[in-house]
mmCIF file of C-alpha atoms in Angstrom:
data_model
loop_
_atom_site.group_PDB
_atom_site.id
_atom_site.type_symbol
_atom_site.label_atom_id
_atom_site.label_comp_id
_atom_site.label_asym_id
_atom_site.label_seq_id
_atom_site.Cartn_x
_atom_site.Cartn_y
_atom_site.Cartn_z
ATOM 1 C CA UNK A 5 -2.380 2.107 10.667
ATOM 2 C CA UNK A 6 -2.909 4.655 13.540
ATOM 3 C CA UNK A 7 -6.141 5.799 14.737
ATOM 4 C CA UNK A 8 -9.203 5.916 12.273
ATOM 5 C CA UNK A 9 -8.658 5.407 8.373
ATOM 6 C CA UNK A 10 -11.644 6.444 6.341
ATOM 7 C CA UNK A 11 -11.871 5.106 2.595
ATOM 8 C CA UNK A 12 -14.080 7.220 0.613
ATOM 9 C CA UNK A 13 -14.841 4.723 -2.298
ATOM 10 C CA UNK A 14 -17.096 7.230 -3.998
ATOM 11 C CA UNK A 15 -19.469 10.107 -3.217
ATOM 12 C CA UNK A 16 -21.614 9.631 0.082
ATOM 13 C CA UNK A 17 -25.530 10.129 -0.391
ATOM 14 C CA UNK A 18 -25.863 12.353 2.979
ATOM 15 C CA UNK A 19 -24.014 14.609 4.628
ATOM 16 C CA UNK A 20 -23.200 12.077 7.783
ATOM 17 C CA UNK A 21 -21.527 9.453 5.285
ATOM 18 C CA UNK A 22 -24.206 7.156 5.772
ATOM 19 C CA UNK A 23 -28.013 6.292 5.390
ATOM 20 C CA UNK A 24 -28.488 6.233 8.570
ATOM 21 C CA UNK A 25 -28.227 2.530 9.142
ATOM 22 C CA UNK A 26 -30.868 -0.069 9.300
ATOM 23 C CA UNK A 27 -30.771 -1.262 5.567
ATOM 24 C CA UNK A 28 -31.434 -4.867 6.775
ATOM 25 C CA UNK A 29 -34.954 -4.128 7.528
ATOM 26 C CA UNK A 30 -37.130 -3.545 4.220
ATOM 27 C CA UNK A 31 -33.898 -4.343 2.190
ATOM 28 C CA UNK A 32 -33.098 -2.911 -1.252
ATOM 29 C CA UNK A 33 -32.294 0.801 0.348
ATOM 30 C CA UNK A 34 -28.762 0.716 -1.811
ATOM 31 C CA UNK A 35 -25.853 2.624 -1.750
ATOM 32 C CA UNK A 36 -24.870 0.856 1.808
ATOM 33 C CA UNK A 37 -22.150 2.374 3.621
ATOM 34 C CA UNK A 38 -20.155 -0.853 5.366
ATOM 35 C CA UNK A 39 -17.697 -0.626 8.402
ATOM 36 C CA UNK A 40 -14.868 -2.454 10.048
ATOM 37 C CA UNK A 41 -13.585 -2.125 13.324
ATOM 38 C CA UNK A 42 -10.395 -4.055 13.956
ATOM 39 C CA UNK A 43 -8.713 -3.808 17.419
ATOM 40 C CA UNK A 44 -5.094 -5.519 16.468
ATOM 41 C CA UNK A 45 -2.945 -4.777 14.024
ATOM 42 C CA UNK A 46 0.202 -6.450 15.026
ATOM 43 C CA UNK A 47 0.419 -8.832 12.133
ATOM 44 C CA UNK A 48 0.404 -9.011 8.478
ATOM 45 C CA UNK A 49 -2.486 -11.384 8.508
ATOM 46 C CA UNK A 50 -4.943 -8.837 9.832
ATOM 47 C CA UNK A 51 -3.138 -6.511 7.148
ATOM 48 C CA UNK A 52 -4.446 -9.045 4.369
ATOM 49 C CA UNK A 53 -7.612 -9.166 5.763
ATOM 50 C CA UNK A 54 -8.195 -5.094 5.750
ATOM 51 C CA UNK A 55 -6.743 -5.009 1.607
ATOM 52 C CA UNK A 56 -9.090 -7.811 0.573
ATOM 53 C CA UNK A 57 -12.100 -6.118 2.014
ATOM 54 C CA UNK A 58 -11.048 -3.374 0.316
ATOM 55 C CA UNK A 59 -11.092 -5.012 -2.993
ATOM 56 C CA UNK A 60 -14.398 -6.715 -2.310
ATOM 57 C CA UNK A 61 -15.886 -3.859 -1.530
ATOM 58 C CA UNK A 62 -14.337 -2.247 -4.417
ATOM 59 C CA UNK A 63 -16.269 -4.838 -6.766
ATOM 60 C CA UNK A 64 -19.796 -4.075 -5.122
ATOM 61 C CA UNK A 65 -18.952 0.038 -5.259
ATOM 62 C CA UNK A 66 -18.877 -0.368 -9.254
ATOM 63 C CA UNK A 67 -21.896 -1.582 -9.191
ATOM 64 C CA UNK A 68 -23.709 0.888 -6.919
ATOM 65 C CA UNK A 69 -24.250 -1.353 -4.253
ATOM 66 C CA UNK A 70 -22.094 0.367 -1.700
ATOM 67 C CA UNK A 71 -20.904 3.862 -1.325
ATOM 68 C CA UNK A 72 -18.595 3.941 1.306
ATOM 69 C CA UNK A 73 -16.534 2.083 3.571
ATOM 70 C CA UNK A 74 -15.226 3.158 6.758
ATOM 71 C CA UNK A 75 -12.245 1.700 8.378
ATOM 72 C CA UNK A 76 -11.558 1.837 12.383
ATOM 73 C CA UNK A 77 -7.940 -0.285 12.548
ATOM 74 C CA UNK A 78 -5.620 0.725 15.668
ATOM 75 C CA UNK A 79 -3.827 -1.460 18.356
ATOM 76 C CA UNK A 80 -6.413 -1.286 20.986
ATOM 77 C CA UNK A 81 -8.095 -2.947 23.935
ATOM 78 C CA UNK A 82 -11.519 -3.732 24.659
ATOM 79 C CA UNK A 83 -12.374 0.010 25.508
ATOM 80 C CA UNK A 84 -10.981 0.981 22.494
ATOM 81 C CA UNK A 85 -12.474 -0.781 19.862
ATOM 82 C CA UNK A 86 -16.184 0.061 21.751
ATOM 83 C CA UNK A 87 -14.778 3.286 20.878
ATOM 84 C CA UNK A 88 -14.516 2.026 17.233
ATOM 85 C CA UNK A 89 -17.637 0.537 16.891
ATOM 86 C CA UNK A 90 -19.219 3.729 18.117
ATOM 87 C CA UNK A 91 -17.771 5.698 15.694
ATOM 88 C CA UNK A 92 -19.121 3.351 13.026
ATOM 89 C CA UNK A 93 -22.546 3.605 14.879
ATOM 90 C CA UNK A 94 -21.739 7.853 14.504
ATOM 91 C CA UNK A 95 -21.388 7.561 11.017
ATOM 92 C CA UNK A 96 -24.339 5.764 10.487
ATOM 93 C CA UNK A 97 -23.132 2.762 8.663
ATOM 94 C CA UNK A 98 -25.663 -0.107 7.489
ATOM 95 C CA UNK A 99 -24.159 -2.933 8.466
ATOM 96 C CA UNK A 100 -20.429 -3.718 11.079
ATOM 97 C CA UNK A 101 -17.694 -6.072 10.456
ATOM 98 C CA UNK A 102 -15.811 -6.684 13.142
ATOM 99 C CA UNK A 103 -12.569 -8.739 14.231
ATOM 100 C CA UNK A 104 -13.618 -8.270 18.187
ATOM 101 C CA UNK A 105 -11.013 -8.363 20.975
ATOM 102 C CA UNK A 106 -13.336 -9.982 23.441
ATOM 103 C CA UNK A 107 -16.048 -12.692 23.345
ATOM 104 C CA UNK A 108 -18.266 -11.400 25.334
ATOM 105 C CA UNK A 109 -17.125 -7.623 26.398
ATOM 106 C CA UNK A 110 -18.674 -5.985 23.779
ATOM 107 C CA UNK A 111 -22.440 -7.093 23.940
ATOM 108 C CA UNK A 112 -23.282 -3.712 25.252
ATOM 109 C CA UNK A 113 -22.126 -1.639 22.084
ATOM 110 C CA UNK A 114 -23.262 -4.619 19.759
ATOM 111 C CA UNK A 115 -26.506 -4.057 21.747
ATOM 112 C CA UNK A 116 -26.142 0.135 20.635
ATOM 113 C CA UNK A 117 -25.717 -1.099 16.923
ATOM 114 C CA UNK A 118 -28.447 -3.349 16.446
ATOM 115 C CA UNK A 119 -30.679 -0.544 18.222
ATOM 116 C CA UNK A 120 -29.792 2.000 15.515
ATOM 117 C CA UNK A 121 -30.818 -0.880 12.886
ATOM 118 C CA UNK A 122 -27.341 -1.586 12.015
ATOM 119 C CA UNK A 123 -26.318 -5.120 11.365
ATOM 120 C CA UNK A 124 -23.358 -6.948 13.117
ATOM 121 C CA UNK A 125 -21.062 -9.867 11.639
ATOM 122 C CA UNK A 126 -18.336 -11.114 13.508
ATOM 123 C CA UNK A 127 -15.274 -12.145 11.848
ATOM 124 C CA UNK A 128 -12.118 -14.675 12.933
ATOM 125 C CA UNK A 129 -13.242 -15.408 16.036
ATOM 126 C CA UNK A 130 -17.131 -15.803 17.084
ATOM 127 C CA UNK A 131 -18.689 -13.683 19.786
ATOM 128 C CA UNK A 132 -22.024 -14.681 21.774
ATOM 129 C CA UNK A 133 -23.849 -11.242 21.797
ATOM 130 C CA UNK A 134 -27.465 -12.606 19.835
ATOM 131 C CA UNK A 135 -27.027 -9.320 18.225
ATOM 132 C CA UNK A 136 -24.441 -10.538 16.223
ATOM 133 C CA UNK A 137 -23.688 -12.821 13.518
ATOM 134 C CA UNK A 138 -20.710 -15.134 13.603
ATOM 135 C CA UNK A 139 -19.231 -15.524 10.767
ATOM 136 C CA UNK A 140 -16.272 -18.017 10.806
ATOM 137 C CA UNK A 141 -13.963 -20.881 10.145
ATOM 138 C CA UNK A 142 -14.306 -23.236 13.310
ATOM 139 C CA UNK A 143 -10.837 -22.423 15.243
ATOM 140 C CA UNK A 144 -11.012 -25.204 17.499
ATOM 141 C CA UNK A 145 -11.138 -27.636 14.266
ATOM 142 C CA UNK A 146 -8.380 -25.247 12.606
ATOM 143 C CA UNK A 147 -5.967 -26.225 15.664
ATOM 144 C CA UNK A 148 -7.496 -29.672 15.662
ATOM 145 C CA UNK A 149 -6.061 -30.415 12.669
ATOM 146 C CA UNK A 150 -2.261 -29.257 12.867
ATOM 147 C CA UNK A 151 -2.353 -31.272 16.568
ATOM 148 C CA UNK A 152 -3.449 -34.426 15.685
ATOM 149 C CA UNK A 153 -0.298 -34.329 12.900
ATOM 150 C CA UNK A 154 1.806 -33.508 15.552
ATOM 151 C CA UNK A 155 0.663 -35.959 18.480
ATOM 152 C CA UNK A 156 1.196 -38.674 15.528
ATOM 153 C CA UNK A 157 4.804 -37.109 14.835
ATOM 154 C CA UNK A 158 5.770 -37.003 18.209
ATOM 155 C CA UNK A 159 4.321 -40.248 19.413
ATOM 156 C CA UNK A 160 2.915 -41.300 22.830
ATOM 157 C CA UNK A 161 5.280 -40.081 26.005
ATOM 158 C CA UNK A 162 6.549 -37.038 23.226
ATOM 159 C CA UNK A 163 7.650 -34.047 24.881
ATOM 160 C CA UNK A 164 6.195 -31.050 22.669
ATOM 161 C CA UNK A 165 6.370 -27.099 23.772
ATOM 162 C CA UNK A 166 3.236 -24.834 22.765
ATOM 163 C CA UNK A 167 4.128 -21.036 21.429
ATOM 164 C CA UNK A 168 0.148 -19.930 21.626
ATOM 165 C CA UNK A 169 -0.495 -16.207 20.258
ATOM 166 C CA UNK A 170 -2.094 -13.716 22.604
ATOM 167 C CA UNK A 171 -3.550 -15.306 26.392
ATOM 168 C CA UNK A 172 -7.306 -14.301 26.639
ATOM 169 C CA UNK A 173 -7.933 -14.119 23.170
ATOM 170 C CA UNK A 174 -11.272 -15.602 22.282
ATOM 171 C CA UNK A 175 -8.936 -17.520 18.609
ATOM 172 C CA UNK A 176 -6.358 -18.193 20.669
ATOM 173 C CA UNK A 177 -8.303 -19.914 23.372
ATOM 174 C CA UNK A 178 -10.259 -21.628 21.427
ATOM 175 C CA UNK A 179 -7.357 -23.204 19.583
ATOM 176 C CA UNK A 180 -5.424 -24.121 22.408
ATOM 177 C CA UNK A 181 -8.342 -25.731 24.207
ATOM 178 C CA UNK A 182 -8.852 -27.769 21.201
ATOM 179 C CA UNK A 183 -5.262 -28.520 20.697
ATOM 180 C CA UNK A 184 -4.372 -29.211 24.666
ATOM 181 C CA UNK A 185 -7.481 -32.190 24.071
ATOM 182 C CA UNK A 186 -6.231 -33.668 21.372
ATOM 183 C CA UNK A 187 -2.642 -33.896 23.262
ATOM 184 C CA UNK A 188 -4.067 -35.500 26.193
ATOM 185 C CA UNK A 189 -6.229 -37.843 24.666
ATOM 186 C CA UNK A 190 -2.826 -38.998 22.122
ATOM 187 C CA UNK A 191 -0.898 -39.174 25.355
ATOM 188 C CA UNK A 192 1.669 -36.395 24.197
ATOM 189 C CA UNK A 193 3.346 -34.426 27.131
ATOM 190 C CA UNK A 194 2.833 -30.785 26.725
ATOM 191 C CA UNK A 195 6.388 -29.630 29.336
ATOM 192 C CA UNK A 196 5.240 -25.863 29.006
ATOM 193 C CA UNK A 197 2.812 -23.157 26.933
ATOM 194 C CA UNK A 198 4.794 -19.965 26.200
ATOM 195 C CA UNK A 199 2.972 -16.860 24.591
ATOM 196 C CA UNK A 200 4.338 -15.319 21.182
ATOM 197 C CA UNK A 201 1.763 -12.853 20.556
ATOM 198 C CA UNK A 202 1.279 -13.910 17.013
ATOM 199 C CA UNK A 203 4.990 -12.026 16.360
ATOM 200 C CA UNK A 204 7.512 -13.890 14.305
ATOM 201 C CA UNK A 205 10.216 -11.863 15.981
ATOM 202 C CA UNK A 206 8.662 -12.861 19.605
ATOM 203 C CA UNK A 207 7.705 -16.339 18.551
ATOM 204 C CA UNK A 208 11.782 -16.735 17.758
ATOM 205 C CA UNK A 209 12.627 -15.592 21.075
ATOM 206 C CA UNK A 210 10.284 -17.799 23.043
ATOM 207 C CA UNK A 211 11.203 -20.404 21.046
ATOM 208 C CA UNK A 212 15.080 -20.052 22.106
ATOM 209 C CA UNK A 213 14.672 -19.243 25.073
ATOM 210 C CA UNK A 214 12.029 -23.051 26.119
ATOM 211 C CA UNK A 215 15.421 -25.056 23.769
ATOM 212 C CA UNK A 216 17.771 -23.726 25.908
ATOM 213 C CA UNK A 217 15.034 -24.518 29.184
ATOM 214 C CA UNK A 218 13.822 -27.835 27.662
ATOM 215 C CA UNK A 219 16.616 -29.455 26.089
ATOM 216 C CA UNK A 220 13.957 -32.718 25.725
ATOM 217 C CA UNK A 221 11.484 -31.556 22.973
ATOM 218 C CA UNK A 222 10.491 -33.501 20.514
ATOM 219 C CA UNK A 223 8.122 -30.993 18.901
ATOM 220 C CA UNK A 224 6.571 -27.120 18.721
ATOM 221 C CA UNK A 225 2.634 -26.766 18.199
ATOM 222 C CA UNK A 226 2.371 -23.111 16.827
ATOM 223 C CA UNK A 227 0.132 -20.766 15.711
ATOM 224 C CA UNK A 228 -0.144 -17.403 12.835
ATOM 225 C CA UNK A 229 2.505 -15.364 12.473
ATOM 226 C CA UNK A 230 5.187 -17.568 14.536
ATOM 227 C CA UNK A 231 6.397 -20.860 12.970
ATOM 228 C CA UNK A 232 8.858 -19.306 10.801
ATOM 229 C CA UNK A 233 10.462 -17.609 13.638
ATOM 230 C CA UNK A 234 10.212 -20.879 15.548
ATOM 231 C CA UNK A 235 11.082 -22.938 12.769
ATOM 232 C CA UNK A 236 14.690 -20.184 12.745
ATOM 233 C CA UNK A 237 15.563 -20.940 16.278
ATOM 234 C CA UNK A 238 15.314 -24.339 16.194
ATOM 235 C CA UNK A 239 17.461 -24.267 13.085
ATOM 236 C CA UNK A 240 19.866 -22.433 14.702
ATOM 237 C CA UNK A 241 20.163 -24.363 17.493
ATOM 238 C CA UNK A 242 20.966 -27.539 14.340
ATOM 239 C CA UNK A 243 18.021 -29.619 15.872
ATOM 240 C CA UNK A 244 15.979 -29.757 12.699
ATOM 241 C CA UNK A 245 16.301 -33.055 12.223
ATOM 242 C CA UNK A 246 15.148 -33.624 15.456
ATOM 243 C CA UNK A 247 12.267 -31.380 16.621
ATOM 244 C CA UNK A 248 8.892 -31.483 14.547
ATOM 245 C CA UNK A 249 7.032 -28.324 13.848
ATOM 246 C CA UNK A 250 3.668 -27.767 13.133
ATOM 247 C CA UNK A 251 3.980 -24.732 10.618
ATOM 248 C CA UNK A 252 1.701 -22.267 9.036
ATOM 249 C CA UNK A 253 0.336 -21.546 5.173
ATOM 250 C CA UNK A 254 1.840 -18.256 5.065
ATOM 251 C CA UNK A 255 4.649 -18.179 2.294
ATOM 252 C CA UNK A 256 7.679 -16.916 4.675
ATOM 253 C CA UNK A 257 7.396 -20.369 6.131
ATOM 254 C CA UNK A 258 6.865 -22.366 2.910
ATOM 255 C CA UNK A 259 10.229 -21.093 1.912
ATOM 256 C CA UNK A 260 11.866 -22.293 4.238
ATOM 257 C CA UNK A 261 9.804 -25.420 4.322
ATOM 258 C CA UNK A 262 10.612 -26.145 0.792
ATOM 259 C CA UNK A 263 14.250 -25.662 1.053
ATOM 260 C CA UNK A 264 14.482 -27.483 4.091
ATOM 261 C CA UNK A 265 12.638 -30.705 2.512
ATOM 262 C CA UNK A 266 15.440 -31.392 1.213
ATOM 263 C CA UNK A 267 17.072 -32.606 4.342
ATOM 264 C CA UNK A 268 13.815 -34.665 5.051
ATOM 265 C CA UNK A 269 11.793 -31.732 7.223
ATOM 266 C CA UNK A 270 8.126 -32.043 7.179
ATOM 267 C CA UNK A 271 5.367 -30.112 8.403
ATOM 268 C CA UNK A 272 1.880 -28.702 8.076
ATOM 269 C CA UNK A 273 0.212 -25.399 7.334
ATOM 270 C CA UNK A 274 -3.684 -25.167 8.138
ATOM 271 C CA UNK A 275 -5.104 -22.118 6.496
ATOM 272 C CA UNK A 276 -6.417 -19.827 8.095
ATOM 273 C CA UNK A 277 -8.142 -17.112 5.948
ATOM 274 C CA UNK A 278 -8.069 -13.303 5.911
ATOM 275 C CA UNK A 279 -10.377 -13.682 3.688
ATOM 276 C CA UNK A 280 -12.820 -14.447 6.324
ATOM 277 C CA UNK A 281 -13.726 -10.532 5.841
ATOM 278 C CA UNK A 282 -14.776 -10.561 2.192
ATOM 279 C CA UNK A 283 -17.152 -13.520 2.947
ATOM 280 C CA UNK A 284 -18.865 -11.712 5.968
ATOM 281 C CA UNK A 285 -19.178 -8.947 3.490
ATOM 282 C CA UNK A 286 -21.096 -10.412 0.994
ATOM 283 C CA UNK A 287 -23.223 -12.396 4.056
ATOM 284 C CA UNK A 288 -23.579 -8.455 5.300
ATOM 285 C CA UNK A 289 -25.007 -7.325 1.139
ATOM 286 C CA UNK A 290 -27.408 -10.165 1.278
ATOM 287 C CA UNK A 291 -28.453 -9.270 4.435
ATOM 288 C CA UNK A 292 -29.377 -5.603 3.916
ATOM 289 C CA UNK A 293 -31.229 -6.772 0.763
ATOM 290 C CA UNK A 294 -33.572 -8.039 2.987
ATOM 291 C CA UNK A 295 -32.467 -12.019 2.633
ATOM 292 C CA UNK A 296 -33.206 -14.355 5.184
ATOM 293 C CA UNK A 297 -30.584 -17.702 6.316
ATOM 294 C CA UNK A 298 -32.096 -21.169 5.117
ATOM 295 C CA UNK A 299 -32.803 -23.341 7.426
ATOM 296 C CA UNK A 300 -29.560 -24.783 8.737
ATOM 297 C CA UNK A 301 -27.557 -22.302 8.073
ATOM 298 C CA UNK A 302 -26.848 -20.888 11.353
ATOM 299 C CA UNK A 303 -26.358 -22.714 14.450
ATOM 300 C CA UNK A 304 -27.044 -20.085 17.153
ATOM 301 C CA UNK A 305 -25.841 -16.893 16.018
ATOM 302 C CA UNK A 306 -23.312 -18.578 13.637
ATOM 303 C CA UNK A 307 -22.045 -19.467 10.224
ATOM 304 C CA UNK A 308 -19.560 -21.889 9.552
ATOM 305 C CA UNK A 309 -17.849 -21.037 6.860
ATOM 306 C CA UNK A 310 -14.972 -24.143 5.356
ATOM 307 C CA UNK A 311 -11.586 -24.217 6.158
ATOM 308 C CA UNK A 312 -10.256 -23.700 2.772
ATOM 309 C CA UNK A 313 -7.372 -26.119 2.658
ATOM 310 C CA UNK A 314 -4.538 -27.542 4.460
ATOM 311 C CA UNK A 315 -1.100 -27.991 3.543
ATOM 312 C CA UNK A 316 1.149 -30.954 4.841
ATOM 313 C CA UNK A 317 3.836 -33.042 2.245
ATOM 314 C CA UNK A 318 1.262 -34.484 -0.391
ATOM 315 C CA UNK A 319 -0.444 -30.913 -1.074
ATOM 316 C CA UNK A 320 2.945 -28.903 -0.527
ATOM 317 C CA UNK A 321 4.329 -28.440 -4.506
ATOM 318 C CA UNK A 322 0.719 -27.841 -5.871
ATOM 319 C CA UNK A 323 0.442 -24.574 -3.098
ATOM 320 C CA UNK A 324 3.737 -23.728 -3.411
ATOM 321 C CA UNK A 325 3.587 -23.308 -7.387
ATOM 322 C CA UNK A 326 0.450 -20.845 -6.680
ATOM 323 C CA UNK A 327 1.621 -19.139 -3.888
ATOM 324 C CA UNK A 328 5.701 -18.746 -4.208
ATOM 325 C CA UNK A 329 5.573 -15.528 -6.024
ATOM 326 C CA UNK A 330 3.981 -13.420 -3.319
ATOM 327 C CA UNK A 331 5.978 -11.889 -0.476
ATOM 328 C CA UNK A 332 6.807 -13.460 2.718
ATOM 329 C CA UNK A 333 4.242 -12.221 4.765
ATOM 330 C CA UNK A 334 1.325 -13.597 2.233
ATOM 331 C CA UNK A 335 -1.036 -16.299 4.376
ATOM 332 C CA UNK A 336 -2.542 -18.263 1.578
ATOM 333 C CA UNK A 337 -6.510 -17.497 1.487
ATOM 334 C CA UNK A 338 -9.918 -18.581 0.802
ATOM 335 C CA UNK A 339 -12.971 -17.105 1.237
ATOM 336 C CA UNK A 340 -16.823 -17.380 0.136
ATOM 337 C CA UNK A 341 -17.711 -16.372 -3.537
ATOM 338 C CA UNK A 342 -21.230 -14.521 -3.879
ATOM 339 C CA UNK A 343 -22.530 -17.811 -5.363
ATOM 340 C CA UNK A 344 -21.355 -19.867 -2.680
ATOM 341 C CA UNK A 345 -22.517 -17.176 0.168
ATOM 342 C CA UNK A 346 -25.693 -16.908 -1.214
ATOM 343 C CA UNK A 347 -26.669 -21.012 -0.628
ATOM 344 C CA UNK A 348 -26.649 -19.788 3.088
ATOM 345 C CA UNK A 349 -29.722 -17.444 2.394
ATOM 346 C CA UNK A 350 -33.484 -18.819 1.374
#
């Protein structure tokens, strides 16, 4: 997924692939061209996330509501994915999804956007540019959730190891500041915080390398992408049976969850869902049709969408049975249907 992939869903109305942005305005100025600029694509999550926009958008280019969506997904830092965003602003797209690399670094080119009339949604992790509109599960109560099972696994004076994803990140911060509180306040020792940049192959490695540094642990809080790799070096070190893992709904790690039940392993999977995209799309359809949020809705610049569902041991066979024939790297999903989207709008 190198460099700029354009989808060209069906004929564009203009030469510049576009209608020159600002549909949000007077509302109603259909086909809409949509973009997404994505900075990381380092894991099969943000993979998910790209293919069910596509599908979503799909729907809505059957029925003449869009005509094109353009698709800026590379590896990049901060400087690169303004670079992205530009290019969406170039091709004068209506409205901007975005998976940002920075909470507050790109204000400035949100800033451009919104000046050309384009509107901005934020997806996965909220940013605090007033240009934009969050549109998100609440990470902190995502790794809330998995933390407080594990402080209660471990018990007070537990010794657990953290494999976080990637430092800086705005997700990855916000879930470990959540999840760091919750260990405090349960009196659970935290002996060191490793980075495993949301990698299962990393995660593995960091997670041999703090057994063979911390031969005390009692448990691993994890994050996307990493617990089965964790969850294979602890096995093959033979300390299942004594080191608790918080785990992940992503099927790789059900599989071996399942099969290691067995043998009386438990754990937990919070979802966490790519299809966080396909609900800021429709937000972004109702918004260039001229809708306004209800009352409520947002809280600042944001939108709180659910968490869909969590996994643990009384939930595990009814997930399983949907979810087991899909490949390993599946993260079981959620997102907003255009019914349930639309309650957010007057």
């Amino acid at each position: 997924m190198a460099g700029t992939v354009v989808l060209l869903l069906a004929a564009c109305s203009d030469d510049d692939g576009g209608n020159g942005g600002g549909g949000g305005e007077g509302g109603g100025d259909q086909p809409y061209t949509i973009g997404l600029s994505n900075g990381f694509v380092g894991s099969e999550w943000r993979t998910q996330m790209v293919e069910g926009l596509e599908a979503a958008f799909a729907e809505y280019e059957e029925e003449g509501v869009v005509d094109e969506l353009v698709v800026e997904s590379a590896d990049t830092d901060v400087n690169g994915q303004i670079q992205q965003i530009r290019n969406l602003i170039n091709r004068g797209v209506d409205a901007i999804i975005v998976n940002p690399n920075s909470e507050t670094a790109l204000d400035a080119v949100f800033r451009e956007a919104t000046g050309q009339g384009i509107e901005v949604f934020a997806i996965d992790q909220a940013v605090t540019s007033e240009d934009v509109t969050n549109v998100v599960i609440d990470q902190a109560e995502w790794a809330r959730i998995s933390a407080e099972w594990l402080a209660e696994q471990v018990g007070e004076g537990g010794n657990v190891v953290v494999v976080n994803g990637i430092a800086g990140h705005p997700a990855n911060e916000m879930r470990w500041g959540a999840a760091e509180e919750v260990f405090n306040g349960a009196g659970v020792n935290v002996l060191t915080v490793a980075d495993g940049n949301w990698d299962q192959a990393t995660g593995q490695q960091v997670m041999t390398n703090l057994l063979a540094t911390y031969p005390e642990v009692d448990g691993v809080w994890t994050q996307d992408g990493m617990a089965e790799g964790v969850f294979r070096a602890v096995d093959a070190a033979g300390r299942l049976d004594q080191i608790t893992i918080s785990g992940e709904a992503r099927v790789g790690f059900m599989r071996l969850w399942g099969e290691a039940r067995t043998n009386g392993f438990q754990s937990i999977g919070v979802v966490n869902p790519p299809g966080g995209a396909v609900s800021a799309l429709h937000m972004a359809i109702n918004v260039l049709e001229g809708e306004a949020f209800a009352s409520g809705s947002l809280d600042g610049n944001t939108v709180t969408i659910p968490i869909p569902y969590t996994v643990d041991e009384t939930t595990f066979d009814q997930y399983w049975g949907e979810a087991s024939a899909e490949s390993d790297a599946y993260s079981l999903d959620g997102s907003l249907t255009r019914d349930e989207a639309a309650e957010f709008f007057e």
